[in-house]
XYZ file of C-alpha atoms in Angstrom:
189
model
C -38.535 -67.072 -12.536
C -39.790 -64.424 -10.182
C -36.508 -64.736 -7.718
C -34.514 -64.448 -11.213
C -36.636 -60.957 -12.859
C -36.303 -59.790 -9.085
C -32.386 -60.328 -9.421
C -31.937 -59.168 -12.766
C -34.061 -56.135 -11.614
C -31.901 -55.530 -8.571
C -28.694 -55.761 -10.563
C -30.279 -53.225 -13.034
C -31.696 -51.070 -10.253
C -29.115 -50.628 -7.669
C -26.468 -49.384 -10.386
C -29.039 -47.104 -12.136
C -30.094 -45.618 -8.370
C -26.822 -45.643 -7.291
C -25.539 -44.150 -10.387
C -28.194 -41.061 -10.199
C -27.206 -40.438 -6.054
C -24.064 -39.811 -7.005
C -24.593 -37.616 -10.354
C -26.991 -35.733 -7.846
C -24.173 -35.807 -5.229
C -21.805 -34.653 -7.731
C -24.259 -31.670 -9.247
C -25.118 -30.486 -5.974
C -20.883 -30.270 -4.776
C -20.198 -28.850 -8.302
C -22.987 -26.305 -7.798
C -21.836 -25.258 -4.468
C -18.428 -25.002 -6.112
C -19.467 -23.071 -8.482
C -21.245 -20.557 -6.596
C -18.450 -20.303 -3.759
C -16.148 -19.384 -6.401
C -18.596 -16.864 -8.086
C -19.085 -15.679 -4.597
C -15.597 -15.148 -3.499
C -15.082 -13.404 -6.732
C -17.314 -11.075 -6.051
C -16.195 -10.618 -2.644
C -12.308 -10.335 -3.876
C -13.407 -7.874 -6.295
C -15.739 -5.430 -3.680
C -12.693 -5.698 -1.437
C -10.370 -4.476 -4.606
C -12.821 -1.822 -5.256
C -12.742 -0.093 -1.567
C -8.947 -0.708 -1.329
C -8.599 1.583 -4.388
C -11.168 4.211 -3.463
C -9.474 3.997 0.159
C -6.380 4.842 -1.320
C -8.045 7.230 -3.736
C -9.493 9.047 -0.716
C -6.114 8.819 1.242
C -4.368 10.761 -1.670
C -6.741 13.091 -2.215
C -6.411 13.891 1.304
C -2.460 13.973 0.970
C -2.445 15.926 -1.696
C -3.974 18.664 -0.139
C -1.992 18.735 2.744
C 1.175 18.907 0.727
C -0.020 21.589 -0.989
C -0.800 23.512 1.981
C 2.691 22.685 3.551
C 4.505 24.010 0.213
C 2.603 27.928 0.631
C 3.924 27.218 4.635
C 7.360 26.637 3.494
C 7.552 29.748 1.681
C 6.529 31.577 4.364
C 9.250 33.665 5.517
C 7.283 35.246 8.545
C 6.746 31.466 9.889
C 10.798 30.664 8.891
C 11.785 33.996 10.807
C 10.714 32.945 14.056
C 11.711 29.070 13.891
C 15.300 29.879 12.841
C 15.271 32.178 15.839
C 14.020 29.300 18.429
C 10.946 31.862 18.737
C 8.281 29.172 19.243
C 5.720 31.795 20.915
C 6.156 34.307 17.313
C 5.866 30.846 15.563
C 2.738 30.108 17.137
C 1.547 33.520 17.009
C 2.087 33.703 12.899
C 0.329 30.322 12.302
C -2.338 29.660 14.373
C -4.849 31.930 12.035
C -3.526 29.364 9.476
C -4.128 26.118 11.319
C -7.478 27.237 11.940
C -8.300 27.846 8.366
C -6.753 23.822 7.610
C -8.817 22.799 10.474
C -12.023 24.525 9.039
C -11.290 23.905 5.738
C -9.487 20.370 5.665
C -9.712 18.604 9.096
C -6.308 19.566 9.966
C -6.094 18.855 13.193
C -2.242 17.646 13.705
C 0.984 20.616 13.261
C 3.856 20.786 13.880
C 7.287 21.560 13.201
C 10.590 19.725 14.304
C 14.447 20.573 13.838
C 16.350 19.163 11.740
C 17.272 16.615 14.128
C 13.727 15.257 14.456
C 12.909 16.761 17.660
C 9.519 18.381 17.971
C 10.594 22.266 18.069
C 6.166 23.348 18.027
C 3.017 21.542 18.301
C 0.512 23.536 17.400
C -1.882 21.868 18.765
C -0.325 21.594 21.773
C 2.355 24.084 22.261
C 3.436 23.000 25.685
C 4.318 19.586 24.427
C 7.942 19.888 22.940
C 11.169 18.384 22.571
C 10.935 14.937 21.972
C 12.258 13.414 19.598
C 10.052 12.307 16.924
C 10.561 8.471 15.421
C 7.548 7.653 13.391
C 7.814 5.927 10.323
C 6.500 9.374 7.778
C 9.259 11.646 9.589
C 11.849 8.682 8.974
C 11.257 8.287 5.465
C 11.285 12.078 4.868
C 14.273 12.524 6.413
C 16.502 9.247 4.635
C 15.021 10.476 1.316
C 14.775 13.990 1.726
C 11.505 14.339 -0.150
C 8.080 14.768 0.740
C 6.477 11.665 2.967
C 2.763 10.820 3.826
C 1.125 7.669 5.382
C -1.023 6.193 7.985
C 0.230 6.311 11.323
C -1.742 4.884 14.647
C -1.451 7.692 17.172
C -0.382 7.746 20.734
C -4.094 7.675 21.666
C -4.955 4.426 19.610
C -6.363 6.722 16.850
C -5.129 6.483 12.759
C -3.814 10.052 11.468
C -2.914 10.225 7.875
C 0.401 12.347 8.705
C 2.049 14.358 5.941
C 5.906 15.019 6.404
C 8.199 17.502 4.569
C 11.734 18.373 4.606
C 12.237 21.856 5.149
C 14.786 23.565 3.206
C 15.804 27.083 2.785
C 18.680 27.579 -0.302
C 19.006 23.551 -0.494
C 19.674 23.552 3.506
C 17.778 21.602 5.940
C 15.964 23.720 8.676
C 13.598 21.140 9.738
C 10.403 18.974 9.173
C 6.990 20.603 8.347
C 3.995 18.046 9.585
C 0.202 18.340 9.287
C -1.976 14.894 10.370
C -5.436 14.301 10.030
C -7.855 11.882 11.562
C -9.045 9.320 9.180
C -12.419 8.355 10.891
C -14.046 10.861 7.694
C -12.851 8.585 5.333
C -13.161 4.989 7.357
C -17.121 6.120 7.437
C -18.126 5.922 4.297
């Protein structure tokens, strides 16, 4: 009788035991599941979050460079000298200005192109001129004739939000107004 309560017991037992392994097994996977999931969520939504104050920043920042390029574009002592090829009354007229953005805003990209894209006056760099000009904020300006801005990497590996207007005088192109700023300002916070 003892072999036959042991057996009885054993095929009560190993069941029950086995039974309870695998509801732990099965609570522990569904817990780690669980918390993954709630884990990722968070994660997905932190990432959401900086995308959109990123992007907040990144317009803010847009913004007001397009406002300073419209006063620039009604400028007629800057449009004077750049219809005239002048680049040396150009940089004359605008440098007090590009110091005030740089002050002010962080300018630290300007510069004006023809019509045809090439770079007429860096302001930065005013012995650096003529080549043509191909990045993507220039492009998109020029196929839909309206205002452009965007992050651009640099020829020096750095990012420069870049905005890009169509100059027009009495619905005519003259050329492309640029100002670019270093995003490091905004990548720090």
């Amino acid at each position: 009788m003892n072999n036959r309560s042991e057996d009885i017991r054993f095929r009560i037992l190993v069941p029950i035991v086995t039974g309870g392994i695998l509801l732990m097994f099965l609570s522990v996977v569904g817990g780690y599941r669980l918390q993954k999931r709630a884990i990722d969520d968070s994660v997905h939504k932190r990432i959401v979050g900086v995308e959109r104050l990123f992007q907040g920043l990144l317009s803010k920042e847009a913004q007001i460079m397009n406002g300073q390029l419209d006063f620039i574009e009604m400028d007629q002592a800057l449009l004077d000298p750049f219809l005239a090829k002048d680049r040396r009354k150009l940089l004359r007229g605008v440098r007090p200005f590009f110091e005030e953005m740089r002050t002010k805003y962080r300018v630290n990209h300007f510069c004006f192109h023809g019509p045809d894209k090439v770079c007429f006056l860096r302001v930065t760099s005013p012995t650096r001129y003529g080549d043509p000009i191909d990045r993507f904020t220039i492009l998109e300006a020029a196929s839909s004739g309206n205002p452009s801005s965007g992050i651009e990497l640099g020829p020096c590996g750095a990012f420069t939000l870049r905005v890009v207007h169509p100059w027009k005088v009495s619905g005519n192109l003259v050329g492309y107004l640029e100002l670019g700023m270093g995003i490091e300002h905004i990548t720090q916070l």
